[in-house]
């Protein structure tokens, strides 16, 4: 019997890491589609008439159903009742449906169709939601943006469902093994999706010298098809694992309404939930506008049309270099031999410098911002190891908030001072983006492992569900707010590369200030109650 158990798929390192790769690739594809229009905001205004308010409203619609129809809670119930493998396939299928709707909305076929006429004449007033000021549509919103928002809502439901399902799947396959490394690896690969999107979305939109925003979204749809295939393969692997072990699917404890009162009366829960919504609201919505912000604040001169830097092949070369940066940097953290560790680190750093040089030569805002997740991929294992062995989670939250404030204020006030200085502006941009990416790794690495220390273990599952729901409120609200503030502070500006981003960036910096204050409060509570946030996870 013992021999049979030892020969299950889970006990094979190759098979469990294959299962992780399947789940991680699905999330990688979803991260790409999530921001597929972010690097081409200027093209959406030029070709589809989306001003910043329309763009922000559409971007915020991703989490609308999760927040206001409580689909995030339903997703947890589905996961509990149906298990990991069914929910994984369902989430990928839902994301694919939403992606197809969004693609059709921005395609040329939608223009002049009966569907466009219907969206022009309808959904201009939504009872209750309009009164509350939270409607996902408004009168005068372009029909394509309305329909795209509908697709993005559907996609968002599947994406959040996928997020909680992937975490549960990793626990199932890696419990008692390399779980922390597995979760860190999945997060690193998913974040590379952001860089992939920034590089390839403009590439496909401008492919062949003719602008077509639908090509970028079609690229995302193809990736969502791949994500569905990955989850189907995972379905059969997971099914075979259960057949080998004779176990029923491990399922989470259900979300209980009776838990809400207990959770909401917990001071630790509110500190974590508010820190989460403040920090993530200052990062994810910013990503959707970051490329356009760089276009407005950097002096970029397109290379000659017949040069290597203007060719399509440079995009592929730069992406390969980006993968080398990420792979070598991530792998360097797990080398036992110092010589190999330093060699891989040197390869990563040299490749990063090469990538940055190529971004400068391309004079491309999207390829400049694509460095955002690279430093995070490099330092995530370092931070996780430090927290495990040395602690200081609350102090890391404070440090992360300080870096967040500094970066947004640099974008708001320092970067515009270098407009006209082609080299200086890009150096400032690269440095700030890399530091922001590091803070993006710093805060989550210390925030999520702290939740079990702050919240009663009996309601930890329900607490996570509520925290994600509160986080989604910020992810819905702030893309919309940034768009409205941008239009309000730039009256009469029609050139999408001439916006003044000072006010939106200051708003995001204020979120960092609020997070910093809460971080100090958390340190005080930890010291007073002896929660142990500053203590190492490994004792």
Short mmCIF file of C-alpha atoms in Angstrom, two decimals:
data_model
loop_
_atom_site.label_atom_id
_atom_site.label_comp_id
_atom_site.label_asym_id
_atom_site.label_seq_id
_atom_site.Cartn_x
_atom_site.Cartn_y
_atom_site.Cartn_z
CA UNK A 1 0.00 0.00 0.00
CA UNK A 2 2.81 2.36 0.95
CA UNK A 3 4.60 1.65 -2.30
CA UNK A 4 1.44 2.47 -4.29
CA UNK A 5 1.02 5.81 -2.57
CA UNK A 6 4.63 6.76 -3.19
CA UNK A 7 4.18 6.25 -6.92
CA UNK A 8 1.35 8.75 -7.41
CA UNK A 9 1.71 11.70 -9.75
CA UNK A 10 2.07 14.05 -6.81
CA UNK A 11 5.16 12.22 -5.62
CA UNK A 12 6.87 12.74 -8.98
CA UNK A 13 8.65 16.11 -9.03
CA UNK A 14 8.30 16.27 -12.79
CA UNK A 15 4.54 15.65 -12.75
CA UNK A 16 3.67 18.07 -9.93
CA UNK A 17 5.75 20.80 -11.54
CA UNK A 18 4.01 20.03 -14.83
CA UNK A 19 0.68 20.52 -13.07
CA UNK A 20 1.97 23.85 -11.71
CA UNK A 21 3.16 24.90 -15.18
CA UNK A 22 -0.28 24.21 -16.66
CA UNK A 23 -2.00 26.36 -14.02
CA UNK A 24 0.67 29.08 -14.17
CA UNK A 25 0.44 29.33 -17.98
CA UNK A 26 -3.32 29.78 -17.71
CA UNK A 27 -2.78 32.70 -15.30
CA UNK A 28 0.02 34.06 -17.51
CA UNK A 29 -2.42 34.23 -20.44
CA UNK A 30 -5.12 35.85 -18.30
CA UNK A 31 -2.69 38.55 -17.10
CA UNK A 32 -1.88 39.38 -20.71
CA UNK A 33 -5.53 39.77 -21.65
CA UNK A 34 -6.29 41.74 -18.49
CA UNK A 35 -4.17 44.68 -19.73
CA UNK A 36 -4.37 44.02 -23.47
CA UNK A 37 -5.65 47.55 -24.24
CA UNK A 38 -3.50 49.37 -21.66
CA UNK A 39 -0.46 50.02 -23.91
CA UNK A 40 -2.67 51.20 -26.81
CA UNK A 41 -4.88 53.71 -24.96
CA UNK A 42 -3.84 56.39 -27.46
CA UNK A 43 -4.92 54.18 -30.38
CA UNK A 44 -8.29 53.50 -28.74
CA UNK A 45 -8.92 57.25 -28.64
CA UNK A 46 -7.75 57.77 -32.22
CA UNK A 47 -9.58 54.81 -33.80
CA UNK A 48 -12.62 54.25 -31.56
CA UNK A 49 -13.20 57.64 -29.95
CA UNK A 50 -12.64 56.46 -26.37
CA UNK A 51 -11.71 59.44 -24.20
CA UNK A 52 -10.09 58.83 -20.80
CA UNK A 53 -13.46 58.55 -19.04
CA UNK A 54 -14.67 55.87 -21.49
CA UNK A 55 -11.34 54.04 -21.27
CA UNK A 56 -11.32 54.13 -17.46
CA UNK A 57 -14.97 53.07 -17.18
CA UNK A 58 -14.35 50.10 -19.47
CA UNK A 59 -11.19 49.09 -17.60
CA UNK A 60 -12.93 49.29 -14.23
CA UNK A 61 -15.78 47.10 -15.49
CA UNK A 62 -13.57 44.00 -15.17
CA UNK A 63 -14.46 43.58 -11.48
CA UNK A 64 -17.96 45.12 -11.57
CA UNK A 65 -19.86 41.83 -11.26
CA UNK A 66 -17.44 40.58 -8.62
CA UNK A 67 -18.12 43.66 -6.48
CA UNK A 68 -21.78 44.52 -7.03
CA UNK A 69 -23.27 41.12 -7.88
CA UNK A 70 -20.98 39.34 -5.39
CA UNK A 71 -19.77 36.89 -8.02
CA UNK A 72 -16.48 36.54 -6.13
CA UNK A 73 -18.40 34.93 -3.27
CA UNK A 74 -20.27 32.68 -5.70
CA UNK A 75 -16.92 31.66 -7.23
CA UNK A 76 -15.78 30.48 -3.80
CA UNK A 77 -18.97 28.47 -3.39
CA UNK A 78 -18.51 26.89 -6.85
CA UNK A 79 -14.93 25.96 -5.96
CA UNK A 80 -16.11 24.42 -2.69
CA UNK A 81 -18.94 22.43 -4.24
CA UNK A 82 -17.33 21.38 -7.54
CA UNK A 83 -13.62 21.14 -6.71
CA UNK A 84 -10.42 22.42 -8.29
CA UNK A 85 -10.40 20.77 -11.70
CA UNK A 86 -13.99 21.57 -12.69
CA UNK A 87 -13.64 25.17 -11.51
CA UNK A 88 -10.34 25.59 -13.35
CA UNK A 89 -11.90 24.58 -16.67
CA UNK A 90 -15.04 26.63 -15.97
CA UNK A 91 -13.01 29.75 -15.16
CA UNK A 92 -10.97 29.43 -18.38
CA UNK A 93 -14.14 28.94 -20.43
CA UNK A 94 -15.77 32.02 -18.86
CA UNK A 95 -12.63 34.09 -19.54
CA UNK A 96 -12.63 32.94 -23.17
CA UNK A 97 -16.29 33.93 -23.65
CA UNK A 98 -15.63 37.38 -22.18
CA UNK A 99 -12.51 37.78 -24.34
CA UNK A 100 -14.47 36.96 -27.51
CA UNK A 101 -17.14 39.53 -26.65
CA UNK A 102 -14.48 42.18 -26.04
CA UNK A 103 -12.75 41.32 -29.32
CA UNK A 104 -15.94 41.72 -31.32
CA UNK A 105 -16.66 45.02 -29.58
CA UNK A 106 -13.43 46.61 -30.87
CA UNK A 107 -13.48 44.89 -34.27
CA UNK A 108 -14.37 46.60 -37.54
CA UNK A 109 -17.37 44.26 -37.88
CA UNK A 110 -19.04 45.93 -34.89
CA UNK A 111 -18.92 49.36 -36.54
CA UNK A 112 -22.22 50.08 -38.28
CA UNK A 113 -23.85 46.88 -37.04
CA UNK A 114 -27.30 46.62 -35.48
CA UNK A 115 -25.61 45.75 -32.21
CA UNK A 116 -23.72 49.05 -32.26
CA UNK A 117 -27.01 50.91 -32.81
CA UNK A 118 -28.60 49.06 -29.90
CA UNK A 119 -25.75 49.91 -27.53
CA UNK A 120 -25.86 53.55 -28.65
CA UNK A 121 -29.56 53.75 -27.79
CA UNK A 122 -29.57 51.64 -24.63
CA UNK A 123 -27.78 51.20 -21.31
CA UNK A 124 -27.55 54.98 -20.94
CA UNK A 125 -29.43 54.76 -17.66
CA UNK A 126 -29.26 51.83 -15.21
CA UNK A 127 -31.81 52.10 -12.37
CA UNK A 128 -30.34 52.01 -8.83
CA UNK A 129 -26.75 51.88 -10.09
CA UNK A 130 -27.06 55.35 -11.62
CA UNK A 131 -28.60 56.69 -8.41
CA UNK A 132 -25.71 55.22 -6.44
CA UNK A 133 -23.19 56.59 -8.96
CA UNK A 134 -21.69 53.16 -9.68
CA UNK A 135 -23.14 52.36 -13.11
CA UNK A 136 -20.72 50.62 -15.51
CA UNK A 137 -22.14 52.71 -18.36
CA UNK A 138 -23.11 56.35 -18.91
CA UNK A 139 -24.94 58.40 -21.51
CA UNK A 140 -22.59 59.30 -24.36
CA UNK A 141 -20.26 56.35 -23.74
CA UNK A 142 -19.17 54.90 -27.12
CA UNK A 143 -21.11 51.77 -28.04
CA UNK A 144 -17.88 49.81 -28.57
CA UNK A 145 -16.74 50.74 -25.05
CA UNK A 146 -20.09 49.63 -23.58
CA UNK A 147 -20.01 46.27 -25.33
CA UNK A 148 -16.31 45.81 -24.50
CA UNK A 149 -17.19 46.52 -20.86
CA UNK A 150 -19.80 43.72 -20.98
CA UNK A 151 -17.17 41.30 -22.25
CA UNK A 152 -14.63 42.50 -19.69
CA UNK A 153 -17.16 41.92 -16.87
CA UNK A 154 -17.57 38.31 -17.99
CA UNK A 155 -13.79 37.92 -18.30
CA UNK A 156 -13.33 39.38 -14.80
CA UNK A 157 -15.65 36.79 -13.29
CA UNK A 158 -13.58 33.99 -14.79
CA UNK A 159 -10.28 35.65 -13.89
CA UNK A 160 -11.09 35.98 -10.18
CA UNK A 161 -12.42 32.43 -10.15
CA UNK A 162 -9.17 31.28 -11.74
CA UNK A 163 -7.10 33.14 -9.16
CA UNK A 164 -8.58 31.38 -6.15
CA UNK A 165 -8.67 28.04 -8.01
CA UNK A 166 -4.98 28.12 -8.96
CA UNK A 167 -3.97 28.80 -5.34
CA UNK A 168 -6.09 25.86 -4.20
CA UNK A 169 -4.61 23.62 -6.90
CA UNK A 170 -1.06 24.46 -5.82
CA UNK A 171 -1.91 23.54 -2.23
CA UNK A 172 -3.31 20.20 -3.42
CA UNK A 173 -0.23 19.23 -5.42
CA UNK A 174 2.50 20.73 -3.22
CA UNK A 175 1.24 20.32 0.33
CA UNK A 176 4.17 19.16 2.46
CA UNK A 177 6.59 19.87 -0.39
CA UNK A 178 7.95 23.01 -2.12
CA UNK A 179 4.73 25.01 -1.70
CA UNK A 180 6.30 28.43 -1.09
CA UNK A 181 8.59 28.02 -4.09
CA UNK A 182 5.66 26.81 -6.20
CA UNK A 183 3.49 29.79 -5.28
CA UNK A 184 6.37 32.19 -5.88
CA UNK A 185 7.08 30.63 -9.26
CA UNK A 186 3.42 30.85 -10.30
CA UNK A 187 3.29 34.51 -9.27
CA UNK A 188 6.51 35.30 -11.13
CA UNK A 189 5.31 33.69 -14.37
CA UNK A 190 1.91 35.40 -14.13
CA UNK A 191 3.56 38.80 -13.69
CA UNK A 192 5.60 38.25 -16.81
CA UNK A 193 2.25 38.39 -18.56
CA UNK A 194 2.19 42.14 -17.85
CA UNK A 195 5.52 42.63 -19.65
CA UNK A 196 4.41 40.36 -22.50
CA UNK A 197 1.26 42.43 -22.95
CA UNK A 198 3.19 45.71 -23.00
CA UNK A 199 5.49 44.43 -25.73
CA UNK A 200 3.14 42.51 -27.99
CA UNK A 201 -0.16 44.43 -27.80
CA UNK A 202 1.26 47.49 -29.67
CA UNK A 203 3.23 45.13 -31.92
CA UNK A 204 0.06 43.45 -33.21
CA UNK A 205 -1.92 46.71 -33.30
CA UNK A 206 0.62 48.26 -35.69
CA UNK A 207 1.63 45.10 -37.56
CA UNK A 208 2.14 45.68 -41.27
CA UNK A 209 2.01 49.47 -40.92
CA UNK A 210 -1.79 49.52 -40.62
CA UNK A 211 -3.32 50.25 -37.20
CA UNK A 212 -5.90 47.69 -36.03
CA UNK A 213 -6.68 47.52 -32.32
CA UNK A 214 -8.76 44.39 -32.85
CA UNK A 215 -5.59 42.45 -33.78
CA UNK A 216 -4.21 43.03 -30.28
CA UNK A 217 -7.40 41.72 -28.66
CA UNK A 218 -7.48 38.78 -31.11
CA UNK A 219 -3.96 37.91 -29.89
CA UNK A 220 -5.39 37.84 -26.37
CA UNK A 221 -8.30 35.64 -27.47
CA UNK A 222 -5.86 33.10 -28.94
CA UNK A 223 -4.01 33.05 -25.61
CA UNK A 224 -7.28 32.45 -23.74
CA UNK A 225 -7.89 29.45 -26.02
CA UNK A 226 -4.46 28.17 -24.96
CA UNK A 227 -5.38 28.80 -21.32
CA UNK A 228 -8.52 26.68 -21.74
CA UNK A 229 -6.47 23.86 -23.26
CA UNK A 230 -4.02 24.06 -20.32
CA UNK A 231 -6.84 23.70 -17.79
CA UNK A 232 -8.37 20.77 -19.69
CA UNK A 233 -5.03 18.93 -19.61
CA UNK A 234 -4.78 19.77 -15.89
CA UNK A 235 -8.31 18.37 -15.41
CA UNK A 236 -7.20 14.91 -16.58
CA UNK A 237 -3.95 15.03 -14.58
CA UNK A 238 -5.84 15.98 -11.42
CA UNK A 239 -8.47 13.31 -12.05
CA UNK A 240 -5.77 10.68 -12.44
CA UNK A 241 -4.14 11.82 -9.19
CA UNK A 242 -7.40 11.31 -7.28
CA UNK A 243 -7.86 7.90 -8.89
CA UNK A 244 -4.36 6.90 -7.73
CA UNK A 245 -4.76 8.12 -4.16
CA UNK A 246 -8.39 7.14 -3.74
CA UNK A 247 -9.04 10.57 -2.24
CA UNK A 248 -12.02 12.78 -2.91
CA UNK A 249 -11.17 16.23 -4.16
CA UNK A 250 -9.92 18.47 -1.39
CA UNK A 251 -12.30 21.37 -1.08
CA UNK A 252 -12.23 24.61 0.86
CA UNK A 253 -14.53 25.33 3.76
CA UNK A 254 -17.61 27.12 2.42
CA UNK A 255 -18.11 30.83 2.85
CA UNK A 256 -20.60 31.20 5.72
CA UNK A 257 -22.82 34.24 6.15
CA UNK A 258 -22.58 33.74 9.91
CA UNK A 259 -18.82 34.36 9.71
CA UNK A 260 -19.24 37.93 8.45
CA UNK A 261 -20.06 39.48 11.80
CA UNK A 262 -17.11 37.81 13.49
CA UNK A 263 -14.74 38.88 10.75
CA UNK A 264 -15.95 42.48 10.52
CA UNK A 265 -15.47 42.94 14.27
CA UNK A 266 -11.83 41.87 14.00
CA UNK A 267 -9.41 44.82 14.01
CA UNK A 268 -6.73 42.75 12.26
CA UNK A 269 -9.07 41.99 9.38
CA UNK A 270 -9.76 45.68 8.71
CA UNK A 271 -6.08 46.60 8.84
CA UNK A 272 -5.20 43.92 6.28
CA UNK A 273 -8.24 44.59 4.08
CA UNK A 274 -7.66 48.36 3.96
CA UNK A 275 -3.93 47.94 3.33
CA UNK A 276 -4.77 45.54 0.53
CA UNK A 277 -7.29 47.79 -1.21
CA UNK A 278 -5.08 50.90 -0.84
CA UNK A 279 -1.93 49.27 -2.14
CA UNK A 280 -3.40 47.32 -5.03
CA UNK A 281 -5.53 50.31 -6.07
CA UNK A 282 -2.33 52.30 -6.47
CA UNK A 283 -0.72 49.62 -8.66
CA UNK A 284 -3.15 47.76 -10.92
CA UNK A 285 -5.19 50.79 -12.12
CA UNK A 286 -1.91 52.63 -12.71
CA UNK A 287 -0.75 49.83 -15.04
CA UNK A 288 -3.71 50.56 -17.31
CA UNK A 289 -2.54 54.17 -17.84
CA UNK A 290 1.23 53.83 -17.36
CA UNK A 291 2.17 53.60 -21.06
CA UNK A 292 0.09 56.65 -21.95
CA UNK A 293 1.60 58.50 -18.97
CA UNK A 294 5.09 57.79 -20.32
CA UNK A 295 4.03 58.90 -23.80
CA UNK A 296 2.94 62.21 -22.30
CA UNK A 297 6.04 62.79 -20.15
CA UNK A 298 8.90 61.46 -22.28
CA UNK A 299 10.40 62.89 -25.45
CA UNK A 300 10.23 59.92 -27.80
CA UNK A 301 11.36 60.09 -31.43
CA UNK A 302 10.37 57.15 -33.60
CA UNK A 303 13.37 55.46 -35.30
CA UNK A 304 13.73 55.52 -39.07
CA UNK A 305 11.23 53.19 -40.72
CA UNK A 306 13.90 51.12 -42.47
CA UNK A 307 16.13 50.70 -39.40
CA UNK A 308 16.46 47.56 -37.25
CA UNK A 309 14.90 49.40 -34.29
CA UNK A 310 11.67 49.97 -36.24
CA UNK A 311 11.44 46.40 -37.53
CA UNK A 312 9.15 43.70 -36.17
CA UNK A 313 12.09 41.40 -35.44
CA UNK A 314 13.40 43.70 -32.69
CA UNK A 315 10.24 42.99 -30.70
CA UNK A 316 10.99 39.26 -30.68
CA UNK A 317 14.65 39.82 -29.77
CA UNK A 318 13.74 42.13 -26.92
CA UNK A 319 11.18 39.67 -25.58
CA UNK A 320 13.71 36.82 -25.62
CA UNK A 321 16.14 39.02 -23.68
CA UNK A 322 13.38 39.81 -21.18
CA UNK A 323 12.82 36.07 -20.62
CA UNK A 324 16.55 35.61 -20.02
CA UNK A 325 16.46 38.43 -17.41
CA UNK A 326 13.57 36.79 -15.59
CA UNK A 327 14.73 33.16 -15.84
CA UNK A 328 18.36 33.78 -14.88
CA UNK A 329 17.45 36.16 -12.06
CA UNK A 330 14.81 33.85 -10.62
CA UNK A 331 17.01 30.75 -10.88
CA UNK A 332 19.98 32.49 -9.20
CA UNK A 333 18.11 32.46 -5.90
CA UNK A 334 18.04 28.67 -5.74
CA UNK A 335 21.65 27.81 -6.54
CA UNK A 336 23.65 26.15 -3.77
CA UNK A 337 26.96 26.85 -5.48
CA UNK A 338 27.93 30.51 -5.09
CA UNK A 339 29.76 30.56 -8.41
CA UNK A 340 26.66 29.45 -10.31
CA UNK A 341 24.49 31.86 -8.32
CA UNK A 342 26.68 34.86 -9.16
CA UNK A 343 27.01 33.77 -12.79
CA UNK A 344 23.24 33.63 -13.25
CA UNK A 345 22.83 36.94 -11.43
CA UNK A 346 25.41 38.56 -13.70
CA UNK A 347 23.64 37.16 -16.79
CA UNK A 348 20.36 38.59 -15.51
CA UNK A 349 21.80 42.05 -14.83
CA UNK A 350 23.64 42.27 -18.16
CA UNK A 351 20.50 41.13 -19.96
CA UNK A 352 18.44 43.74 -18.09
CA UNK A 353 20.83 46.50 -19.14
CA UNK A 354 20.69 45.22 -22.73
CA UNK A 355 16.88 45.18 -22.61
CA UNK A 356 16.79 48.76 -21.30
CA UNK A 357 19.18 49.90 -24.02
CA UNK A 358 16.97 48.31 -26.68
CA UNK A 359 13.90 50.02 -25.18
CA UNK A 360 15.72 53.36 -25.43
CA UNK A 361 16.74 52.73 -29.03
CA UNK A 362 13.18 51.74 -29.95
CA UNK A 363 11.86 54.95 -28.34
CA UNK A 364 8.84 52.94 -27.25
CA UNK A 365 6.87 53.78 -24.09
CA UNK A 366 5.34 50.31 -23.92
CA UNK A 367 8.70 48.51 -24.05
CA UNK A 368 10.04 50.90 -21.39
CA UNK A 369 7.21 50.10 -18.99
CA UNK A 370 7.56 46.37 -19.71
CA UNK A 371 10.53 46.27 -17.25
CA UNK A 372 7.95 46.73 -14.45
CA UNK A 373 7.76 43.08 -13.29
CA UNK A 374 11.37 42.10 -13.97
CA UNK A 375 12.93 43.23 -10.69
CA UNK A 376 9.95 41.76 -8.83
CA UNK A 377 10.62 38.37 -10.43
CA UNK A 378 14.26 38.62 -9.37
CA UNK A 379 13.68 39.55 -5.71
CA UNK A 380 10.45 37.66 -4.88
CA UNK A 381 12.31 34.52 -3.70
CA UNK A 382 14.76 36.68 -1.72
CA UNK A 383 11.93 38.47 0.09
CA UNK A 384 10.06 35.24 0.77
CA UNK A 385 13.18 33.62 2.23
CA UNK A 386 13.92 36.70 4.36
CA UNK A 387 10.38 36.72 5.77
CA UNK A 388 10.53 33.00 6.49
CA UNK A 389 13.85 33.21 8.33
CA UNK A 390 14.02 36.76 9.73
CA UNK A 391 10.47 38.16 9.80
CA UNK A 392 9.85 41.95 9.74
CA UNK A 393 6.60 41.68 7.73
CA UNK A 394 5.10 44.87 9.20
CA UNK A 395 8.32 46.80 8.54
CA UNK A 396 8.29 45.60 4.92
CA UNK A 397 4.72 46.91 4.55
CA UNK A 398 5.90 50.33 5.72
CA UNK A 399 8.93 50.28 3.40
CA UNK A 400 6.77 49.19 0.45
CA UNK A 401 4.36 52.06 1.05
CA UNK A 402 7.23 54.59 1.20
CA UNK A 403 8.59 53.31 -2.13
CA UNK A 404 5.09 53.48 -3.63
CA UNK A 405 4.68 57.14 -2.60
CA UNK A 406 8.16 58.06 -3.86
CA UNK A 407 7.56 56.43 -7.25
CA UNK A 408 4.20 58.09 -7.95
CA UNK A 409 5.51 61.50 -6.87
CA UNK A 410 8.55 61.01 -9.10
CA UNK A 411 6.27 60.28 -12.05
CA UNK A 412 4.14 63.31 -11.16
CA UNK A 413 6.82 65.97 -10.58
CA UNK A 414 10.34 64.79 -11.47
CA UNK A 415 9.77 62.98 -14.77
CA UNK A 416 8.02 65.98 -16.46
CA UNK A 417 11.09 68.12 -15.63
CA UNK A 418 13.13 65.91 -17.98
CA UNK A 419 10.78 66.26 -20.94
CA UNK A 420 13.02 67.33 -23.79
CA UNK A 421 15.95 65.38 -22.32
CA UNK A 422 15.72 62.11 -24.27
CA UNK A 423 18.34 60.23 -22.22
CA UNK A 424 17.68 61.66 -18.76
CA UNK A 425 13.93 61.16 -18.94
CA UNK A 426 14.20 57.52 -19.95
CA UNK A 427 16.79 56.81 -17.21
CA UNK A 428 14.46 58.34 -14.59
CA UNK A 429 11.54 56.35 -16.02
CA UNK A 430 13.44 53.03 -15.96
CA UNK A 431 14.71 53.53 -12.40
CA UNK A 432 11.28 54.51 -11.07
CA UNK A 433 9.48 51.66 -12.85
CA UNK A 434 11.94 49.09 -11.50
CA UNK A 435 11.60 50.40 -7.93
CA UNK A 436 7.81 50.40 -8.24
CA UNK A 437 7.99 46.79 -9.40
CA UNK A 438 10.15 45.95 -6.37
CA UNK A 439 7.58 47.50 -4.02
CA UNK A 440 4.90 45.50 -5.83
CA UNK A 441 6.78 42.39 -4.73
CA UNK A 442 7.58 43.70 -1.25
CA UNK A 443 4.08 44.41 0.01
CA UNK A 444 2.21 41.28 -1.16
CA UNK A 445 5.08 39.08 0.06
CA UNK A 446 4.61 40.44 3.57
CA UNK A 447 0.85 41.09 3.47
CA UNK A 448 -0.64 37.71 2.58
CA UNK A 449 1.43 35.54 4.98
CA UNK A 450 0.38 37.94 7.78
CA UNK A 451 -3.35 37.23 7.40
CA UNK A 452 -3.32 33.94 9.38
CA UNK A 453 -1.58 35.74 12.24
CA UNK A 454 -4.22 38.48 12.36
CA UNK A 455 -7.45 36.57 11.78
CA UNK A 456 -8.97 33.65 13.67
CA UNK A 457 -8.02 30.42 11.91
CA UNK A 458 -11.66 29.24 12.00
CA UNK A 459 -12.72 32.02 9.61
CA UNK A 460 -9.56 32.38 7.53
CA UNK A 461 -11.24 31.18 4.31
CA UNK A 462 -14.16 33.54 4.71
CA UNK A 463 -11.79 36.38 5.62
CA UNK A 464 -9.81 35.89 2.40
CA UNK A 465 -13.03 35.96 0.38
CA UNK A 466 -14.05 39.27 1.98
CA UNK A 467 -10.56 40.75 1.55
CA UNK A 468 -10.60 39.90 -2.17
CA UNK A 469 -14.08 41.41 -2.47
CA UNK A 470 -12.95 44.67 -0.80
CA UNK A 471 -9.84 44.70 -3.01
CA UNK A 472 -12.05 44.44 -6.08
CA UNK A 473 -13.92 47.60 -5.02
CA UNK A 474 -10.70 49.55 -5.41
CA UNK A 475 -9.86 47.83 -8.69
CA UNK A 476 -13.26 48.88 -10.02
CA UNK A 477 -13.23 52.43 -8.67
CA UNK A 478 -9.76 53.75 -9.40
CA UNK A 479 -9.44 53.06 -13.16
CA UNK A 480 -12.70 54.98 -13.48
CA UNK A 481 -11.51 57.80 -11.19
CA UNK A 482 -8.19 58.17 -12.99
CA UNK A 483 -10.03 58.56 -16.31
CA UNK A 484 -12.45 61.14 -14.90
CA UNK A 485 -9.68 63.13 -13.20
CA UNK A 486 -7.59 63.00 -16.36
CA UNK A 487 -10.43 64.44 -18.48
CA UNK A 488 -11.35 67.03 -15.82
CA UNK A 489 -7.77 68.35 -15.54
CA UNK A 490 -7.13 68.35 -19.31
CA UNK A 491 -10.10 70.23 -20.81
CA UNK A 492 -9.92 70.58 -24.58
CA UNK A 493 -6.91 68.27 -24.96
CA UNK A 494 -7.50 65.95 -27.93
CA UNK A 495 -3.95 64.68 -28.51
CA UNK A 496 -3.67 61.51 -26.35
CA UNK A 497 0.09 62.12 -25.92
CA UNK A 498 -0.34 65.57 -24.38
CA UNK A 499 -2.25 64.85 -21.17
CA UNK A 500 -1.06 66.22 -17.84
CA UNK A 501 -0.99 63.25 -15.45
CA UNK A 502 -0.04 65.20 -12.32
CA UNK A 503 -3.44 65.05 -10.58
CA UNK A 504 -4.07 61.29 -11.10
CA UNK A 505 -0.53 60.48 -9.94
CA UNK A 506 -0.89 62.62 -6.81
CA UNK A 507 -4.17 60.80 -6.11
CA UNK A 508 -2.36 57.46 -6.31
CA UNK A 509 0.44 58.78 -4.08
CA UNK A 510 -2.21 59.70 -1.50
CA UNK A 511 -3.27 56.06 -1.45
CA UNK A 512 0.32 55.25 -0.57
CA UNK A 513 0.28 57.81 2.25
CA UNK A 514 -2.88 56.22 3.67
CA UNK A 515 -1.25 52.78 3.38
CA UNK A 516 1.85 54.09 5.17
CA UNK A 517 -0.26 55.37 8.08
CA UNK A 518 -2.04 52.03 8.34
CA UNK A 519 1.34 50.28 8.23
CA UNK A 520 2.47 52.19 11.32
CA UNK A 521 -0.86 51.41 13.01
CA UNK A 522 -0.31 47.73 12.21
CA UNK A 523 3.18 47.86 13.75
CA UNK A 524 1.72 49.44 16.90
CA UNK A 525 -1.03 46.82 17.15
CA UNK A 526 1.52 44.06 16.61
CA UNK A 527 3.73 45.42 19.38
CA UNK A 528 0.81 45.89 21.77
CA UNK A 529 -0.89 42.53 21.21
CA UNK A 530 2.18 40.44 20.42
CA UNK A 531 0.70 39.13 17.16
CA UNK A 532 4.12 38.18 15.84
CA UNK A 533 4.18 39.99 12.49
CA UNK A 534 7.83 40.89 12.97
CA UNK A 535 8.76 37.30 13.85
CA UNK A 536 10.02 34.81 11.25
CA UNK A 537 7.58 32.30 9.78
CA UNK A 538 10.05 29.46 10.33
CA UNK A 539 10.72 28.92 14.03
#
